[in-house]
Amino acid sequence: MPNADSSQLDVVVIGAGIAGLAAATALRHHNVTVLEQSRLKEEVGAAIHLGPNAAKIALGWGMSLDNLNSPETQWYHELGHDGKTHFKIPIFARKEFGAPWLLNHRVDLHNELRRLATTEAGEGKPATVRTAARVVQIDPEAGVVELADGEKIHADVIIAADGIHSVGRTAVLGQKLVANRSGHSAYRALIPRDRLLDNPRALAILDGDEKGMGLTTFMGSDRRLVAYPCRKGTLLNIVAIVPDSEAESSTEEWHVQGDPEKLLKSFENFCDDAKFILRAAPSCNLWQLREQDPLETWTKGRVILIGDAAHAMLPHQGQGGGQAIEDAEALAVVLPTSTPASAVPERLQLAEKIRYERATRIQSYSREKALGPKPGEKVVNAQEHAAYNFGYAGARGYAEKHGIALPASA
């Protein structure tokens, strides 16, 4: 049954990834339980952008830059596969958008969000995180989650932050959807600084220049190599995107082992600096890039989808994690402390109304950037959508701009 106490809602969050922990942090003014199917020993070792749109929100929650140790993006440098510069532009994220553009080690960001969600020191109540709790079924109208061991948990709000293979999405839509193949796969690797010392140009991609650190992309017609520093510049993160035909063993999972020799062969026509970086990778993971077509709805009854469960997108805008954080912030706006349980379905629809158009547009931008320029085609600045991506005033600002009425107490 819904919680009779209208001041605080019982919230179940499915999934303890970035989306789930962001939601747990944003909703500390309610009673939050996070259900995670894994043992949550550690997130996958890779890196992730956090643009100023999301960094501003997370910093407002109390995120510590000292804990993250994340370089700030001061420039973006795009080169061709031959190593010739297409353009190098300065980035003024703090000045233009009011927050930094952070280059995070994924484990560090995940740990910081978990701290924010569960610390006793924060405002509200710490979330409870239950591991080895696999959700197998959801009743959206009754607000009931069933676990693999048969346990049933009642909630006023169920937030499905369970990723691309979402159980929540099946419950909301009434059918199981399979994400679309993009035609590309991505190798990921983290390279320690000492493995780059023999190439000053490669080392400069990690260490940056007099203006600071930034992102570098070597762009080919059907593949690219993206490189940027993380963890105080001690590691160089690389993402090497290749056609699926050259990565037949890829899956949607991040932990599948990649073949460094196949990775290098896929970039054999790239410049020496790019190949040096690839050879420096001690190991690599491989996964297939998939995305979801825009869903008809994200909500049903007491359930709402967020993050990849709602709007899985390709990585070419670096906004997957950021959009999940925006989703979480919107939930806090539409579900203030005074929200009665009876109003939850309507409030979740309101959250979708605030978030759907923007997340769907960024999905589209990411799809547009899936391929590099064709032969003879003008090189387009990959940051052309930065103003839209980064210039987000939060759920309240979006609602005001678009004439969306918020609850009186929001």
GROMACS .gro file of C-alpha atoms in nm, residues 2-410:
model
  409
    2PRO     CA    1   0.116   0.360  -0.060
    3ASN     CA    2   0.278   0.531   0.234
    4ALA     CA    3   0.015   0.699   0.450
    5ASP     CA    4   0.266   0.964   0.562
    6SER     CA    5   0.240   1.226   0.287
    7SER     CA    6   0.556   1.410   0.395
    8GLN     CA    7   0.793   1.137   0.278
    9LEU     CA    8   0.754   0.879   0.006
   10ASP     CA    9   0.892   0.527  -0.002
   11VAL     CA   10   1.114   0.522  -0.310
   12VAL     CA   11   1.272   0.214  -0.467
   13VAL     CA   12   1.553   0.272  -0.715
   14ILE     CA   13   1.643  -0.023  -0.937
   15GLY     CA   14   2.013  -0.014  -1.021
   16ALA     CA   15   2.310   0.138  -0.839
   17GLY     CA   16   2.494   0.276  -1.137
   18ILE     CA   17   2.540   0.646  -1.200
   19ALA     CA   18   2.170   0.702  -1.278
   20GLY     CA   19   2.048   0.512  -0.974
   21LEU     CA   20   2.287   0.670  -0.727
   22ALA     CA   21   2.212   1.015  -0.869
   23ALA     CA   22   1.842   0.954  -0.810
   24ALA     CA   23   1.910   0.829  -0.458
   25THR     CA   24   2.110   1.144  -0.388
   26ALA     CA   25   1.850   1.379  -0.532
   27LEU     CA   26   1.569   1.216  -0.332
   28ARG     CA   27   1.728   1.201   0.013
   29HIS     CA   28   1.428   1.397   0.142
   30HIS     CA   29   1.231   1.072   0.098
   31ASN     CA   30   1.289   0.714   0.215
   32VAL     CA   31   1.509   0.563  -0.056
   33THR     CA   32   1.611   0.201  -0.106
   34VAL     CA   33   1.843   0.112  -0.394
   35LEU     CA   34   1.829  -0.243  -0.530
   36GLU     CA   35   2.143  -0.357  -0.712
   37GLN     CA   36   2.169  -0.704  -0.865
   38SER     CA   37   2.549  -0.722  -0.842
   39ARG     CA   38   2.767  -0.733  -0.531
   40LEU     CA   39   2.878  -0.379  -0.619
   41LYS     CA   40   3.243  -0.450  -0.552
   42GLU     CA   41   3.358  -0.190  -0.802
   43GLU     CA   42   3.239  -0.010  -1.112
   44VAL     CA   43   3.405  -0.075  -1.446
   45GLY     CA   44   3.741   0.097  -1.481
   46ALA     CA   45   3.695   0.351  -1.757
   47ALA     CA   46   3.640   0.724  -1.784
   48ILE     CA   47   3.333   0.938  -1.834
   49HIS     CA   48   3.263   1.302  -1.917
   50LEU     CA   49   3.052   1.519  -1.692
   51GLY     CA   50   2.960   1.834  -1.880
   52PRO     CA   51   2.884   2.157  -1.696
   53ASN     CA   52   2.511   2.091  -1.727
   54ALA     CA   53   2.546   1.786  -1.503
   55ALA     CA   54   2.846   1.902  -1.299
   56LYS     CA   55   2.646   2.204  -1.182
   57ILE     CA   56   2.371   1.976  -1.052
   58ALA     CA   57   2.608   1.732  -0.882
   59LEU     CA   58   2.811   2.012  -0.724
   60GLY     CA   59   2.484   2.144  -0.585
   61TRP     CA   60   2.434   1.807  -0.419
   62GLY     CA   61   2.774   1.842  -0.251
   63MET     CA   62   2.997   1.654  -0.494
   64SER     CA   63   3.362   1.701  -0.397
   65LEU     CA   64   3.609   1.793  -0.671
   66ASP     CA   65   3.888   1.682  -0.437
   67ASN     CA   66   3.739   1.334  -0.419
   68LEU     CA   67   3.699   1.312  -0.796
   69ASN     CA   68   4.052   1.425  -0.889
   70SER     CA   69   3.910   1.502  -1.232
   71PRO     CA   70   4.085   1.729  -1.484
   72GLU     CA   71   3.876   2.011  -1.626
   73THR     CA   72   3.843   2.041  -2.003
   74GLN     CA   73   4.019   2.356  -2.123
   75TRP     CA   74   4.036   2.274  -2.496
   76TYR     CA   75   3.916   2.036  -2.765
   77HIS     CA   76   4.159   1.925  -3.038
   78GLU     CA   77   4.045   1.737  -3.346
   79LEU     CA   78   4.293   1.587  -3.592
   80GLY     CA   79   4.255   1.378  -3.903
   81HIS     CA   80   4.370   1.018  -3.919
   82ASP     CA   81   4.693   1.156  -4.068
   83GLY     CA   82   4.766   1.363  -3.756
   84LYS     CA   83   4.695   1.699  -3.922
   85THR     CA   84   4.494   1.939  -3.710
   86HIS     CA   85   4.136   2.008  -3.814
   87PHE     CA   86   4.089   2.259  -3.535
   88LYS     CA   87   4.177   2.324  -3.171
   89ILE     CA   88   3.934   2.536  -2.976
   90PRO     CA   89   3.947   2.670  -2.620
   91ILE     CA   90   3.675   2.564  -2.376
   92PHE     CA   91   3.552   2.814  -2.116
   93ALA     CA   92   3.302   2.594  -1.934
   94ARG     CA   93   3.304   2.777  -1.601
   95LYS     CA   94   3.279   3.119  -1.763
   96GLU     CA   95   3.012   3.030  -2.019
   97PHE     CA   96   2.806   2.771  -1.832
   98GLY     CA   97   2.883   2.825  -1.464
   99ALA     CA   98   3.045   2.488  -1.392
  100PRO     CA   99   3.344   2.280  -1.504
  101TRP     CA  100   3.349   2.016  -1.776
  102LEU     CA  101   3.497   1.724  -1.584
  103LEU     CA  102   3.692   1.425  -1.716
  104ASN     CA  103   3.629   1.157  -1.454
  105HIS     CA  104   3.752   0.810  -1.381
  106ARG     CA  105   3.423   0.623  -1.374
  107VAL     CA  106   3.507   0.448  -1.047
  108ASP     CA  107   3.578   0.783  -0.879
  109LEU     CA  108   3.250   0.935  -0.999
  110HIS     CA  109   3.056   0.627  -0.895
  111ASN     CA  110   3.217   0.626  -0.550
  112GLU     CA  111   3.141   0.994  -0.502
  113LEU     CA  112   2.775   0.954  -0.598
  114ARG     CA  113   2.749   0.657  -0.364
  115ARG     CA  114   2.897   0.869  -0.085
  116LEU     CA  115   2.646   1.147  -0.154
  117ALA     CA  116   2.355   0.902  -0.154
  118THR     CA  117   2.451   0.716   0.164
  119THR     CA  118   2.644   0.957   0.387
  120GLU     CA  119   2.499   1.032   0.730
  121ALA     CA  120   2.631   1.387   0.701
  122GLY     CA  121   2.411   1.506   0.415
  123GLU     CA  122   2.069   1.666   0.423
  124GLY     CA  123   1.777   1.430   0.452
  125LYS     CA  124   1.823   1.060   0.515
  126PRO     CA  125   2.089   0.831   0.370
  127ALA     CA  126   1.970   0.584   0.111
  128THR     CA  127   1.986   0.214   0.184
  129VAL     CA  128   2.174   0.017  -0.083
  130ARG     CA  129   2.090  -0.352  -0.107
  131THR     CA  130   2.323  -0.564  -0.320
  132ALA     CA  131   2.256  -0.907  -0.473
  133ALA     CA  132   1.895  -0.789  -0.508
  134ARG     CA  133   1.787  -0.878  -0.861
  135VAL     CA  134   1.449  -0.744  -0.969
  136VAL     CA  135   1.255  -0.987  -1.188
  137GLN     CA  136   0.911  -0.829  -1.205
  138ILE     CA  137   0.737  -0.497  -1.142
  139ASP     CA  138   0.370  -0.411  -1.098
  140PRO     CA  139   0.359  -0.041  -1.196
  141GLU     CA  140   0.002   0.024  -1.083
  142ALA     CA  141   0.032  -0.143  -0.743
  143GLY     CA  142   0.387  -0.016  -0.687
  144VAL     CA  143   0.535  -0.359  -0.618
  145VAL     CA  144   0.882  -0.487  -0.704
  146GLU     CA  145   0.952  -0.861  -0.691
  147LEU     CA  146   1.304  -0.994  -0.638
  148ALA     CA  147   1.453  -1.318  -0.769
  149ASP     CA  148   1.419  -1.479  -0.425
  150GLY     CA  149   1.045  -1.408  -0.419
  151GLU     CA  150   1.056  -1.107  -0.185
  152LYS     CA  151   0.805  -0.835  -0.272
  153ILE     CA  152   0.873  -0.471  -0.191
  154HIS     CA  153   0.601  -0.206  -0.193
  155ALA     CA  154   0.686   0.151  -0.289
  156ASP     CA  155   0.519   0.482  -0.366
  157VAL     CA  156   0.777   0.549  -0.639
  158ILE     CA  157   0.977   0.301  -0.846
  159ILE     CA  158   1.267   0.446  -1.042
  160ALA     CA  159   1.404   0.209  -1.304
  161ALA     CA  160   1.769   0.304  -1.346
  162ASP     CA  161   1.859  -0.044  -1.463
  163GLY     CA  162   2.028   0.034  -1.791
  164ILE     CA  163   1.997  -0.091  -2.145
  165HIS     CA  164   1.856  -0.431  -2.041
  166SER     CA  165   1.593  -0.268  -1.820
  167VAL     CA  166   1.332  -0.478  -1.642
  168GLY     CA  167   1.154  -0.152  -1.568
  169ARG     CA  168   1.126  -0.065  -1.937
  170THR     CA  169   0.953  -0.397  -2.004
  171ALA     CA  170   0.707  -0.324  -1.722
  172VAL     CA  171   0.633   0.026  -1.852
  173LEU     CA  172   0.596  -0.065  -2.220
  174GLY     CA  173   0.448  -0.412  -2.182
  175GLN     CA  174   0.709  -0.562  -2.412
  176LYS     CA  175   1.079  -0.632  -2.413
  177LEU     CA  176   1.279  -0.411  -2.648
  178VAL     CA  177   1.625  -0.483  -2.781
  179ALA     CA  178   1.849  -0.181  -2.832
  180ASN     CA  179   1.953  -0.110  -3.190
  181ARG     CA  180   2.301  -0.184  -3.314
  182SER     CA  181   2.478   0.130  -3.431
  183GLY     CA  182   2.716  -0.054  -3.662
  184HIS     CA  183   3.012   0.037  -3.443
  185SER     CA  184   3.190  -0.105  -3.141
  186ALA     CA  185   3.423   0.067  -2.897
  187TYR     CA  186   3.749  -0.041  -2.741
  188ARG     CA  187   3.825   0.121  -2.406
  189ALA     CA  188   4.153   0.137  -2.220
  190LEU     CA  189   4.329   0.331  -1.946
  191ILE     CA  190   4.697   0.401  -2.007
  192PRO     CA  191   4.934   0.489  -1.719
  193ARG     CA  192   5.147   0.798  -1.776
  194ASP     CA  193   5.478   0.611  -1.767
  195ARG     CA  194   5.381   0.419  -2.081
  196LEU     CA  195   5.369   0.744  -2.281
  197LEU     CA  196   5.707   0.889  -2.182
  198ASP     CA  197   5.882   0.791  -2.507
  199ASN     CA  198   5.654   1.007  -2.723
  200PRO     CA  199   5.636   1.377  -2.628
  201ARG     CA  200   5.335   1.441  -2.854
  202ALA     CA  201   5.140   1.153  -2.705
  203LEU     CA  202   5.241   1.261  -2.355
  204ALA     CA  203   5.113   1.612  -2.430
  205ILE     CA  204   4.767   1.468  -2.493
  206LEU     CA  205   4.773   1.354  -2.130
  207ASP     CA  206   4.963   1.643  -1.970
  208GLY     CA  207   4.799   1.920  -2.172
  209ASP     CA  208   4.954   2.257  -2.247
  210GLU     CA  209   4.989   2.598  -2.085
  211LYS     CA  210   4.610   2.637  -2.093
  212GLY     CA  211   4.544   2.308  -1.914
  213MET     CA  212   4.411   1.967  -2.011
  214GLY     CA  213   4.158   1.873  -2.276
  215LEU     CA  214   4.015   1.621  -2.520
  216THR     CA  215   4.182   1.496  -2.836
  217THR     CA  216   4.021   1.311  -3.126
  218PHE     CA  217   4.190   1.148  -3.424
  219MET     CA  218   3.908   1.130  -3.679
  220GLY     CA  219   3.877   0.885  -3.967
  221SER     CA  220   3.592   0.837  -4.211
  222ASP     CA  221   3.444   0.537  -4.029
  223ARG     CA  222   3.646   0.518  -3.707
  224ARG     CA  223   3.798   0.748  -3.449
  225LEU     CA  224   4.027   0.753  -3.149
  226VAL     CA  225   3.929   0.974  -2.854
  227ALA     CA  226   4.179   1.038  -2.575
  228TYR     CA  227   4.163   1.242  -2.256
  229PRO     CA  228   4.319   1.246  -1.908
  230CYS     CA  229   4.153   1.140  -1.586
  231ARG     CA  230   4.245   1.086  -1.220
  232LYS     CA  231   4.464   1.398  -1.185
  233GLY     CA  232   4.631   1.330  -1.518
  234THR     CA  233   4.787   1.002  -1.409
  235LEU     CA  234   4.587   0.801  -1.665
  236LEU     CA  235   4.501   0.856  -2.029
  237ASN     CA  236   4.157   0.726  -2.117
  238ILE     CA  237   4.107   0.612  -2.475
  239VAL     CA  238   3.795   0.518  -2.666
  240ALA     CA  239   3.862   0.367  -3.008
  241ILE     CA  240   3.548   0.334  -3.219
  242VAL     CA  241   3.554   0.088  -3.509
  243PRO     CA  242   3.305  -0.078  -3.746
  244ASP     CA  243   3.136  -0.387  -3.603
  245SER     CA  244   3.285  -0.595  -3.882
  246GLU     CA  245   3.625  -0.547  -3.719
  247ALA     CA  246   3.501  -0.631  -3.369
  248GLU     CA  247   3.286  -0.936  -3.416
  249SER     CA  248   3.310  -1.050  -3.055
  250SER     CA  249   3.177  -0.726  -2.908
  251THR     CA  250   2.868  -0.716  -2.688
  252GLU     CA  251   2.680  -0.442  -2.506
  253GLU     CA  252   2.873  -0.527  -2.189
  254TRP     CA  253   3.178  -0.325  -2.090
  255HIS     CA  254   3.382  -0.602  -1.935
  256VAL     CA  255   3.441  -0.818  -2.244
  257GLN     CA  256   3.812  -0.849  -2.308
  258GLY     CA  257   3.935  -0.692  -2.631
  259ASP     CA  258   4.224  -0.802  -2.851
  260PRO     CA  259   4.501  -0.534  -2.856
  261GLU     CA  260   4.633  -0.667  -3.188
  262LYS     CA  261   4.294  -0.636  -3.356
  263LEU     CA  262   4.260  -0.288  -3.208
  264LEU     CA  263   4.593  -0.181  -3.354
  265LYS     CA  264   4.514  -0.335  -3.692
  266SER     CA  265   4.190  -0.136  -3.709
  267PHE     CA  266   4.399   0.183  -3.693
  268GLU     CA  267   4.691   0.074  -3.912
  269ASN     CA  268   4.628   0.365  -4.152
  270PHE     CA  269   4.634   0.624  -3.874
  271CYS     CA  270   4.933   0.842  -3.789
  272ASP     CA  271   5.226   0.721  -3.580
  273ASP     CA  272   5.116   0.916  -3.271
  274ALA     CA  273   4.774   0.750  -3.270
  275LYS     CA  274   4.930   0.406  -3.314
  276PHE     CA  275   5.182   0.476  -3.036
  277ILE     CA  276   4.896   0.552  -2.799
  278LEU     CA  277   4.714   0.232  -2.894
  279ARG     CA  278   5.028   0.022  -2.849
  280ALA     CA  279   5.073   0.176  -2.503
  281ALA     CA  280   4.744   0.032  -2.378
  282PRO     CA  281   4.824  -0.256  -2.139
  283SER     CA  282   4.484  -0.416  -2.210
  284CYS     CA  283   4.148  -0.317  -2.352
  285ASN     CA  284   3.779  -0.391  -2.317
  286LEU     CA  285   3.534  -0.406  -2.605
  287TRP     CA  286   3.163  -0.348  -2.630
  288GLN     CA  287   2.906  -0.294  -2.896
  289LEU     CA  288   2.757   0.054  -2.924
  290ARG     CA  289   2.381   0.039  -2.912
  291GLU     CA  290   2.107   0.295  -2.872
  292GLN     CA  291   1.736   0.294  -2.816
  293ASP     CA  292   1.486   0.466  -3.043
  294PRO     CA  293   1.282   0.722  -2.845
  295LEU     CA  294   1.026   0.540  -2.634
  296GLU     CA  295   0.654   0.614  -2.646
  297THR     CA  296   0.659   0.686  -2.275
  298TRP     CA  297   0.892   0.662  -1.975
  299THR     CA  298   0.619   0.620  -1.715
  300LYS     CA  299   0.342   0.388  -1.609
  301GLY     CA  300   0.165   0.414  -1.276
  302ARG     CA  301   0.430   0.448  -1.007
  303VAL     CA  302   0.724   0.361  -1.233
  304ILE     CA  303   0.952   0.595  -1.426
  305LEU     CA  304   1.253   0.509  -1.639
  306ILE     CA  305   1.569   0.718  -1.618
  307GLY     CA  306   1.917   0.707  -1.769
  308ASP     CA  307   1.992   0.438  -2.025
  309ALA     CA  308   1.668   0.259  -1.941
  310ALA     CA  309   1.481   0.562  -2.080
  311HIS     CA  310   1.713   0.705  -2.344
  312ALA     CA  311   2.017   0.492  -2.419
  313MET     CA  312   2.238   0.696  -2.648
  314LEU     CA  313   2.564   0.668  -2.836
  315PRO     CA  314   2.870   0.822  -2.665
  316HIS     CA  315   2.951   1.084  -2.928
  317GLN     CA  316   2.820   1.379  -2.722
  318GLY     CA  317   2.959   1.252  -2.390
  319GLN     CA  318   2.615   1.307  -2.236
  320GLY     CA  319   2.492   0.964  -2.125
  321GLY     CA  320   2.582   1.010  -1.759
  322GLY     CA  321   2.493   1.378  -1.767
  323GLN     CA  322   2.141   1.312  -1.891
  324ALA     CA  323   2.092   1.057  -1.613
  325ILE     CA  324   2.190   1.321  -1.357
  326GLU     CA  325   1.948   1.567  -1.516
  327ASP     CA  326   1.674   1.302  -1.488
  328ALA     CA  327   1.748   1.262  -1.117
  329GLU     CA  328   1.737   1.637  -1.056
  330ALA     CA  329   1.400   1.661  -1.229
  331LEU     CA  330   1.258   1.393  -1.001
  332ALA     CA  331   1.359   1.595  -0.697
  333VAL     CA  332   1.175   1.897  -0.840
  334VAL     CA  333   0.847   1.716  -0.908
  335LEU     CA  334   0.859   1.508  -0.587
  336PRO     CA  335   0.915   1.759  -0.304
  337THR     CA  336   0.876   1.653   0.057
  338SER     CA  337   0.505   1.734   0.066
  339THR     CA  338   0.411   1.507  -0.226
  340PRO     CA  339   0.115   1.281  -0.140
  341ALA     CA  340   0.144   0.922  -0.257
  342SER     CA  341  -0.176   0.962  -0.455
  343ALA     CA  342  -0.010   1.227  -0.673
  344VAL     CA  343   0.291   1.016  -0.773
  345PRO     CA  344   0.172   0.890  -1.115
  346GLU     CA  345   0.086   1.243  -1.225
  347ARG     CA  346   0.417   1.381  -1.093
  348LEU     CA  347   0.617   1.117  -1.278
  349GLN     CA  348   0.439   1.214  -1.598
  350LEU     CA  349   0.540   1.572  -1.523
  351ALA     CA  350   0.904   1.467  -1.487
  352GLU     CA  351   0.884   1.297  -1.826
  353LYS     CA  352   0.731   1.610  -1.977
  354ILE     CA  353   1.025   1.814  -1.851
  355ARG     CA  354   1.292   1.567  -1.961
  356TYR     CA  355   1.168   1.389  -2.273
  357GLU     CA  356   1.230   1.646  -2.546
  358ARG     CA  357   1.577   1.743  -2.428
  359ALA     CA  358   1.707   1.390  -2.375
  360THR     CA  359   1.563   1.280  -2.708
  361ARG     CA  360   1.730   1.570  -2.888
  362ILE     CA  361   2.068   1.486  -2.737
  363GLN     CA  362   2.013   1.124  -2.843
  364SER     CA  363   1.969   1.258  -3.195
  365TYR     CA  364   2.282   1.474  -3.175
  366SER     CA  365   2.481   1.169  -3.064
  367ARG     CA  366   2.351   0.972  -3.360
  368GLU     CA  367   2.446   1.253  -3.601
  369LYS     CA  368   2.805   1.241  -3.477
  370ALA     CA  369   2.840   0.865  -3.514
  371LEU     CA  370   3.048   0.899  -3.830
  372GLY     CA  371   3.324   1.138  -3.926
  373PRO     CA  372   3.318   1.358  -4.237
  374LYS     CA  373   3.296   1.186  -4.573
  375PRO     CA  374   3.575   1.241  -4.829
  376GLY     CA  375   3.558   1.600  -4.950
  377GLU     CA  376   3.299   1.696  -4.689
  378LYS     CA  377   3.354   2.002  -4.473
  379VAL     CA  378   3.486   1.926  -4.126
  380VAL     CA  379   3.218   2.024  -3.875
  381ASN     CA  380   3.310   2.131  -3.523
  382ALA     CA  381   3.219   1.840  -3.299
  383GLN     CA  382   3.132   2.094  -3.028
  384GLU     CA  383   2.862   2.260  -3.238
  385HIS     CA  384   2.592   2.140  -2.997
  386ALA     CA  385   2.779   2.247  -2.683
  387ALA     CA  386   2.558   2.548  -2.616
  388TYR     CA  387   2.247   2.332  -2.608
  389ASN     CA  388   2.406   2.040  -2.424
  390PHE     CA  389   2.576   2.250  -2.158
  391GLY     CA  390   2.342   2.547  -2.129
  392TYR     CA  391   2.080   2.377  -1.914
  393ALA     CA  392   1.918   2.569  -1.631
  394GLY     CA  393   1.785   2.263  -1.453
  395ALA     CA  394   1.432   2.126  -1.440
  396ARG     CA  395   1.287   2.444  -1.292
  397GLY     CA  396   1.450   2.659  -1.558
  398TYR     CA  397   1.336   2.427  -1.835
  399ALA     CA  398   0.980   2.417  -1.701
  400GLU     CA  399   0.962   2.795  -1.674
  401LYS     CA  400   1.100   2.845  -2.026
  402HIS     CA  401   0.852   2.600  -2.177
  403GLY     CA  402   0.546   2.699  -1.975
  404ILE     CA  403   0.528   2.376  -1.775
  405ALA     CA  404   0.353   2.425  -1.441
  406LEU     CA  405   0.531   2.278  -1.139
  407PRO     CA  406   0.376   2.170  -0.808
  408ALA     CA  407   0.317   2.466  -0.579
  409SER     CA  408   0.564   2.332  -0.324
  410ALA     CA  409   0.839   2.250  -0.576
   0.00000   0.00000   0.00000
